[in-house]
Tab-separated table of C-alpha atoms in Angstrom:
chain	number	residue	atom	x	y	z
A	20	UNK	CA	111.603	116.901	96.735
A	21	UNK	CA	110.281	119.788	98.756
A	22	UNK	CA	112.033	120.806	101.936
A	23	UNK	CA	114.168	119.132	104.570
A	24	UNK	CA	112.132	118.987	107.777
A	25	UNK	CA	111.506	116.283	110.360
A	26	UNK	CA	107.840	115.825	109.365
A	27	UNK	CA	108.805	115.295	105.698
A	28	UNK	CA	110.649	112.090	106.628
A	29	UNK	CA	114.133	112.450	105.129
A	30	UNK	CA	115.532	109.981	107.673
A	31	UNK	CA	112.915	107.447	106.605
A	32	UNK	CA	113.921	107.892	102.952
A	33	UNK	CA	117.567	107.386	103.888
A	34	UNK	CA	116.703	104.230	105.834
A	35	UNK	CA	114.727	102.816	102.890
A	36	UNK	CA	117.694	103.506	100.607
A	37	UNK	CA	120.147	101.927	103.035
A	38	UNK	CA	118.042	98.809	103.547
A	39	UNK	CA	117.333	98.271	99.842
A	40	UNK	CA	120.735	99.242	98.496
A	41	UNK	CA	119.027	101.551	95.996
A	42	UNK	CA	120.727	104.959	95.683
A	43	UNK	CA	118.767	107.992	96.851
A	44	UNK	CA	118.857	111.514	95.457
A	45	UNK	CA	117.435	114.073	97.885
A	46	UNK	CA	116.246	117.231	96.152
A	47	UNK	CA	115.059	119.689	98.747
A	48	UNK	CA	115.618	123.110	100.147
A	49	UNK	CA	116.802	123.617	103.696
A	50	UNK	CA	114.912	126.487	105.283
A	51	UNK	CA	116.830	128.562	107.854
A	52	UNK	CA	114.712	127.071	110.648
A	53	UNK	CA	115.729	123.551	109.560
A	54	UNK	CA	119.484	124.029	109.105
A	55	UNK	CA	120.323	122.566	112.521
A	56	UNK	CA	118.070	119.539	111.889
A	57	UNK	CA	119.760	118.959	108.527
A	58	UNK	CA	123.311	119.368	109.857
A	59	UNK	CA	122.845	117.434	113.114
A	60	UNK	CA	120.446	114.656	112.122
A	61	UNK	CA	120.119	114.229	108.357
A	62	UNK	CA	123.600	114.866	106.959
A	63	UNK	CA	125.334	112.437	109.369
A	64	UNK	CA	123.025	109.640	108.130
A	65	UNK	CA	123.881	110.159	104.470
A	66	UNK	CA	126.271	107.515	103.286
A	67	UNK	CA	127.675	106.946	99.828
A	68	UNK	CA	124.204	105.758	98.750
A	69	UNK	CA	122.674	109.226	99.302
A	70	UNK	CA	123.306	112.292	97.187
A	71	UNK	CA	121.902	115.611	98.380
A	72	UNK	CA	121.293	117.790	95.326
A	73	UNK	CA	119.604	120.682	97.114
A	74	UNK	CA	116.674	122.624	95.760
A	75	UNK	CA	115.926	122.205	92.060
A	76	UNK	CA	114.064	124.532	89.720
A	77	UNK	CA	110.628	123.972	88.231
A	78	UNK	CA	112.277	123.385	84.843
A	79	UNK	CA	114.499	120.652	86.317
A	80	UNK	CA	111.689	118.748	88.046
A	81	UNK	CA	110.253	116.762	85.094
A	82	UNK	CA	113.646	115.311	84.184
A	83	UNK	CA	114.530	114.691	87.818
A	84	UNK	CA	111.325	112.666	88.312
A	85	UNK	CA	111.529	110.903	84.948
A	86	UNK	CA	115.049	109.648	85.698
A	87	UNK	CA	114.001	108.076	88.998
A	88	UNK	CA	112.806	104.494	89.483
A	89	UNK	CA	110.343	105.797	92.086
A	90	UNK	CA	109.610	108.777	94.274
A	91	UNK	CA	109.679	108.144	98.002
A	92	UNK	CA	107.064	110.163	99.871
A	93	UNK	CA	107.796	109.402	103.536
A	94	UNK	CA	105.983	112.440	104.919
A	95	UNK	CA	104.859	111.689	108.462
A	96	UNK	CA	102.207	114.356	108.770
A	97	UNK	CA	98.750	114.642	107.187
A	98	UNK	CA	99.889	116.300	103.962
A	99	UNK	CA	96.786	118.108	102.656
A	100	UNK	CA	97.577	117.582	98.958
A	101	UNK	CA	101.110	116.514	98.126
A	102	UNK	CA	101.930	118.166	94.801
A	103	UNK	CA	105.158	116.146	94.749
A	104	UNK	CA	103.117	112.991	94.169
A	105	UNK	CA	101.249	114.513	91.201
A	106	UNK	CA	104.469	115.828	89.634
A	107	UNK	CA	106.081	112.407	89.960
A	108	UNK	CA	103.106	110.607	88.428
A	109	UNK	CA	102.971	113.103	85.548
A	110	UNK	CA	106.547	112.096	84.682
A	111	UNK	CA	105.511	108.426	84.695
A	112	UNK	CA	107.325	107.748	87.958
A	113	UNK	CA	105.498	105.724	90.612
A	114	UNK	CA	105.259	106.891	94.224
A	115	UNK	CA	105.980	104.891	97.375
A	116	UNK	CA	104.283	106.752	100.210
A	117	UNK	CA	103.317	106.463	103.842
A	118	UNK	CA	99.555	106.339	104.398
A	119	UNK	CA	99.102	109.895	105.670
A	120	UNK	CA	96.856	112.781	104.693
A	121	UNK	CA	95.938	112.892	101.012
A	122	UNK	CA	98.079	109.925	99.960
A	123	UNK	CA	95.114	107.509	99.514
A	124	UNK	CA	93.318	110.118	97.396
A	125	UNK	CA	96.285	110.609	95.061
A	126	UNK	CA	97.948	107.191	94.833
A	127	UNK	CA	96.092	104.119	93.615
A	128	UNK	CA	97.797	101.331	95.536
A	129	UNK	CA	99.411	98.815	93.208
A	130	UNK	CA	98.565	100.908	90.131
A	131	UNK	CA	100.343	104.275	90.441
A	132	UNK	CA	102.560	103.292	93.340
A	133	UNK	CA	102.331	101.775	96.773
A	134	UNK	CA	100.686	103.048	99.944
A	135	UNK	CA	102.599	101.836	102.977
A	136	UNK	CA	101.936	101.808	106.706
A	137	UNK	CA	105.574	101.717	107.822
A	138	UNK	CA	109.210	101.615	106.734
A	139	UNK	CA	109.191	97.826	106.314
A	140	UNK	CA	106.376	98.100	103.758
A	141	UNK	CA	108.239	100.892	101.948
A	142	UNK	CA	111.309	98.653	101.723
A	143	UNK	CA	109.165	95.824	100.299
A	144	UNK	CA	107.546	98.230	97.819
A	145	UNK	CA	110.943	99.222	96.389
A	146	UNK	CA	111.401	95.581	95.369
A	147	UNK	CA	108.022	95.607	93.605
A	148	UNK	CA	108.344	98.945	91.808
A	149	UNK	CA	108.706	97.322	88.377
A	150	UNK	CA	105.087	96.130	88.697
A	151	UNK	CA	103.921	99.705	88.125
A	152	UNK	CA	103.245	100.867	84.557
A	153	UNK	CA	104.509	104.407	83.831
A	154	UNK	CA	101.452	105.053	81.629
A	155	UNK	CA	99.174	104.216	84.566
A	156	UNK	CA	101.071	106.837	86.552
A	157	UNK	CA	100.525	109.457	83.842
A	158	UNK	CA	96.800	108.595	83.699
A	159	UNK	CA	96.669	108.920	87.486
A	160	UNK	CA	98.202	112.401	87.313
A	161	UNK	CA	95.706	113.456	84.629
A	162	UNK	CA	92.949	113.199	87.263
A	163	UNK	CA	94.461	116.346	88.771
A	164	UNK	CA	94.779	118.467	85.625
A	165	UNK	CA	93.425	122.014	85.723
A	166	UNK	CA	90.712	121.033	83.235
A	167	UNK	CA	89.544	118.073	85.320
A	168	UNK	CA	89.550	120.105	88.524
A	169	UNK	CA	87.605	122.953	86.910
A	170	UNK	CA	85.057	120.523	85.472
A	171	UNK	CA	84.690	118.989	88.915
A	172	UNK	CA	83.916	122.411	90.390
A	173	UNK	CA	81.398	123.114	87.639
A	174	UNK	CA	79.730	119.756	88.271
A	175	UNK	CA	79.459	120.483	92.007
A	176	UNK	CA	78.090	123.997	91.433
A	177	UNK	CA	75.554	122.708	88.900
A	178	UNK	CA	74.482	120.007	91.326
A	179	UNK	CA	74.041	122.534	94.130
A	180	UNK	CA	72.130	124.948	91.921
A	181	UNK	CA	69.968	122.185	90.537
A	182	UNK	CA	69.049	120.865	93.975
A	183	UNK	CA	68.306	124.362	95.311
A	184	UNK	CA	66.028	125.031	92.353
A	185	UNK	CA	63.816	122.086	93.197
A	186	UNK	CA	65.609	119.746	90.864
A	187	UNK	CA	65.135	121.896	87.776
A	188	UNK	CA	67.847	121.169	85.255
A	189	UNK	CA	70.209	123.993	84.385
A	190	UNK	CA	70.929	124.983	80.805
A	191	UNK	CA	73.917	123.314	79.188
A	192	UNK	CA	77.206	125.170	79.711
A	193	UNK	CA	78.407	127.473	76.928
A	194	UNK	CA	80.803	125.862	74.485
A	195	UNK	CA	83.343	128.678	74.482
A	196	UNK	CA	84.563	131.227	76.948
A	197	UNK	CA	83.633	134.802	76.222
A	198	UNK	CA	80.187	134.121	74.731
A	199	UNK	CA	77.750	136.757	75.850
A	200	UNK	CA	74.023	136.470	76.334
A	201	UNK	CA	71.696	138.984	74.781
A	202	UNK	CA	70.080	140.945	77.624
A	203	UNK	CA	66.620	140.704	76.090
A	204	UNK	CA	66.488	137.064	74.983
A	205	UNK	CA	69.135	135.291	77.002
A	206	UNK	CA	70.547	133.972	73.711
A	207	UNK	CA	73.932	134.524	72.044
Protein backbone atom coordinates (compact mmCIF):
# COMPACT_ATOMS: atom_id res chain seq x y z
CA UNK A 1 0.00 0.00 0.00
CA UNK A 2 1.33 3.43 -0.80
CA UNK A 3 3.93 3.84 -3.50
CA UNK A 4 6.66 1.74 -5.06
CA UNK A 5 10.00 3.23 -4.02
CA UNK A 6 13.24 1.75 -2.75
CA UNK A 7 12.81 3.18 0.78
CA UNK A 8 9.32 1.63 1.08
CA UNK A 9 10.84 -1.86 0.92
CA UNK A 10 8.93 -3.68 -1.83
CA UNK A 11 11.86 -6.06 -2.36
CA UNK A 12 11.78 -6.92 1.34
CA UNK A 13 8.05 -7.69 1.12
CA UNK A 14 8.68 -9.92 -1.89
CA UNK A 15 11.46 -11.75 -0.05
CA UNK A 16 9.22 -12.33 2.99
CA UNK A 17 6.52 -13.73 0.69
CA UNK A 18 8.99 -15.96 -1.14
CA UNK A 19 10.53 -17.33 2.06
CA UNK A 20 7.19 -17.99 3.77
CA UNK A 21 5.27 -19.23 0.75
CA UNK A 22 2.46 -16.81 1.61
CA UNK A 23 1.09 -14.96 -1.44
CA UNK A 24 1.64 -11.20 -1.58
CA UNK A 25 -0.62 -8.56 -3.09
CA UNK A 26 1.20 -5.29 -3.73
CA UNK A 27 -1.15 -2.32 -3.91
CA UNK A 28 0.83 0.78 -4.74
CA UNK A 29 1.22 3.53 -7.23
CA UNK A 30 4.37 3.89 -9.29
CA UNK A 31 5.35 7.54 -9.51
CA UNK A 32 7.07 8.64 -12.74
CA UNK A 33 10.37 9.00 -10.87
CA UNK A 34 10.13 5.37 -9.71
CA UNK A 35 9.16 3.67 -12.99
CA UNK A 36 12.72 2.56 -13.74
CA UNK A 37 13.15 1.17 -10.21
CA UNK A 38 9.89 -0.77 -10.56
CA UNK A 39 10.67 -2.12 -14.04
CA UNK A 40 14.35 -2.94 -13.43
CA UNK A 41 14.38 -4.11 -9.82
CA UNK A 42 10.91 -4.90 -8.46
CA UNK A 43 9.02 -6.47 -11.37
CA UNK A 44 11.78 -9.02 -12.16
CA UNK A 45 11.57 -10.30 -8.56
CA UNK A 46 7.83 -10.92 -8.69
CA UNK A 47 7.11 -14.59 -9.10
CA UNK A 48 3.79 -16.37 -9.19
CA UNK A 49 3.45 -15.67 -5.45
CA UNK A 50 3.24 -11.89 -6.02
CA UNK A 51 0.35 -10.03 -7.59
CA UNK A 52 0.79 -6.34 -8.35
CA UNK A 53 -2.64 -4.70 -8.22
CA UNK A 54 -1.49 -1.11 -8.66
CA UNK A 55 -2.98 1.85 -6.87
CA UNK A 56 -6.34 1.31 -5.18
CA UNK A 57 -8.98 3.85 -4.24
CA UNK A 58 -9.89 4.99 -0.75
CA UNK A 59 -13.17 3.07 -1.06
CA UNK A 60 -11.29 -0.15 -1.89
CA UNK A 61 -8.83 0.07 1.01
CA UNK A 62 -10.99 -1.28 3.88
CA UNK A 63 -11.85 -4.45 1.97
CA UNK A 64 -8.30 -4.85 0.70
CA UNK A 65 -6.95 -4.72 4.28
CA UNK A 66 -9.74 -6.84 5.76
CA UNK A 67 -9.09 -9.65 3.27
CA UNK A 68 -5.40 -9.85 4.17
CA UNK A 69 -3.87 -12.09 6.84
CA UNK A 70 -1.44 -9.26 7.65
CA UNK A 71 -0.03 -6.05 6.28
CA UNK A 72 3.70 -6.01 5.68
CA UNK A 73 5.25 -2.63 6.43
CA UNK A 74 8.89 -3.05 5.35
CA UNK A 75 9.63 0.66 5.04
CA UNK A 76 13.34 1.22 5.54
CA UNK A 77 13.24 4.90 6.35
CA UNK A 78 12.02 6.74 9.47
CA UNK A 79 8.37 6.97 8.43
CA UNK A 80 6.99 9.93 10.42
CA UNK A 81 3.49 8.47 10.88
CA UNK A 82 2.58 5.55 8.64
CA UNK A 83 -1.12 5.93 7.90
CA UNK A 84 -1.00 2.52 6.22
CA UNK A 85 -0.52 0.91 9.63
CA UNK A 86 -3.56 2.69 11.12
CA UNK A 87 -5.75 1.79 8.13
CA UNK A 88 -4.73 -1.85 8.41
CA UNK A 89 -5.41 -1.99 12.15
CA UNK A 90 -8.80 -0.32 11.68
CA UNK A 91 -9.76 -3.22 9.39
CA UNK A 92 -8.69 -5.69 12.08
CA UNK A 93 -5.58 -6.70 10.15
CA UNK A 94 -2.31 -6.96 12.08
CA UNK A 95 0.88 -5.28 10.87
CA UNK A 96 4.35 -6.81 10.53
CA UNK A 97 6.77 -3.90 10.37
CA UNK A 98 10.44 -3.03 10.49
CA UNK A 99 11.41 -1.02 13.57
CA UNK A 100 11.76 2.38 11.88
CA UNK A 101 10.32 5.81 12.55
CA UNK A 102 6.86 5.80 14.11
CA UNK A 103 6.39 2.02 14.04
CA UNK A 104 6.91 1.55 17.82
CA UNK A 105 4.40 4.33 18.51
CA UNK A 106 1.70 2.76 16.32
CA UNK A 107 2.19 -1.00 16.69
CA UNK A 108 2.02 -2.74 20.05
CA UNK A 109 4.40 -5.65 19.57
CA UNK A 110 2.64 -8.98 20.01
CA UNK A 111 -0.76 -7.30 20.39
CA UNK A 112 -1.53 -5.42 17.15
CA UNK A 113 1.26 -6.95 15.12
CA UNK A 114 4.98 -7.52 15.28
CA UNK A 115 7.87 -5.07 15.29
CA UNK A 116 10.88 -6.61 13.59
CA UNK A 117 14.54 -5.67 13.30
CA UNK A 118 15.24 -7.52 10.05
CA UNK A 119 13.82 -9.74 7.31
CA UNK A 120 14.40 -12.93 9.31
CA UNK A 121 12.19 -11.60 12.12
CA UNK A 122 9.52 -10.59 9.59
CA UNK A 123 9.55 -14.13 8.19
CA UNK A 124 9.16 -15.55 11.72
CA UNK A 125 6.33 -13.09 12.44
CA UNK A 126 4.33 -14.33 9.44
CA UNK A 127 4.24 -17.75 11.10
CA UNK A 128 2.91 -16.20 14.32
CA UNK A 129 0.29 -13.90 12.80
CA UNK A 130 -2.62 -16.00 14.10
CA UNK A 131 -1.61 -14.99 17.64
CA UNK A 132 -2.96 -11.50 16.97
CA UNK A 133 -6.61 -10.75 17.78
CA UNK A 134 -8.36 -8.62 15.12
CA UNK A 135 -10.31 -6.80 17.86
CA UNK A 136 -7.02 -5.79 19.51
CA UNK A 137 -6.01 -4.32 16.16
CA UNK A 138 -9.23 -2.30 15.94
CA UNK A 139 -8.73 -1.03 19.51
CA UNK A 140 -5.17 -0.08 18.59
CA UNK A 141 -6.41 1.95 15.61
CA UNK A 142 -8.98 3.73 17.79
CA UNK A 143 -6.09 5.43 19.62
CA UNK A 144 -5.62 7.46 16.44
CA UNK A 145 -9.22 8.54 15.84
CA UNK A 146 -9.90 12.21 15.18
CA UNK A 147 -11.74 12.46 18.51
CA UNK A 148 -8.84 10.98 20.48
CA UNK A 149 -6.29 13.17 18.73
CA UNK A 150 -8.37 16.31 19.31
CA UNK A 151 -8.84 15.44 22.98
CA UNK A 152 -5.10 14.93 23.26
CA UNK A 153 -4.49 18.41 21.86
CA UNK A 154 -7.03 19.90 24.25
CA UNK A 155 -5.37 18.12 27.17
CA UNK A 156 -1.95 19.48 26.18
CA UNK A 157 -3.26 23.03 25.70
CA UNK A 158 -5.08 22.91 29.05
CA UNK A 159 -1.93 21.65 30.73
CA UNK A 160 0.15 24.43 29.20
CA UNK A 161 -2.38 27.10 30.10
CA UNK A 162 -2.76 25.75 33.60
CA UNK A 163 0.98 25.71 34.24
CA UNK A 164 1.44 29.22 32.81
CA UNK A 165 -1.32 30.52 35.06
CA UNK A 166 0.49 29.41 38.18
CA UNK A 167 -1.34 26.13 38.39
CA UNK A 168 -4.80 27.66 38.42
CA UNK A 169 -7.33 25.19 37.10
CA UNK A 170 -9.16 26.12 33.92
CA UNK A 171 -12.93 25.97 33.65
CA UNK A 172 -14.37 22.72 32.35
CA UNK A 173 -14.71 22.57 28.56
CA UNK A 174 -18.11 23.38 27.04
CA UNK A 175 -20.30 20.36 26.41
CA UNK A 176 -21.31 21.32 22.88
CA UNK A 177 -19.74 23.18 20.02
CA UNK A 178 -21.27 26.52 19.19
CA UNK A 179 -22.14 27.56 22.75
CA UNK A 180 -21.49 31.24 23.22
CA UNK A 181 -20.54 33.08 26.37
CA UNK A 182 -22.43 36.16 27.42
CA UNK A 183 -20.03 39.11 27.14
CA UNK A 184 -21.06 40.53 30.50
CA UNK A 185 -21.16 37.40 32.68
CA UNK A 186 -19.06 34.84 30.89
CA UNK A 187 -22.03 32.46 31.12
CA UNK A 188 -24.14 30.82 28.40
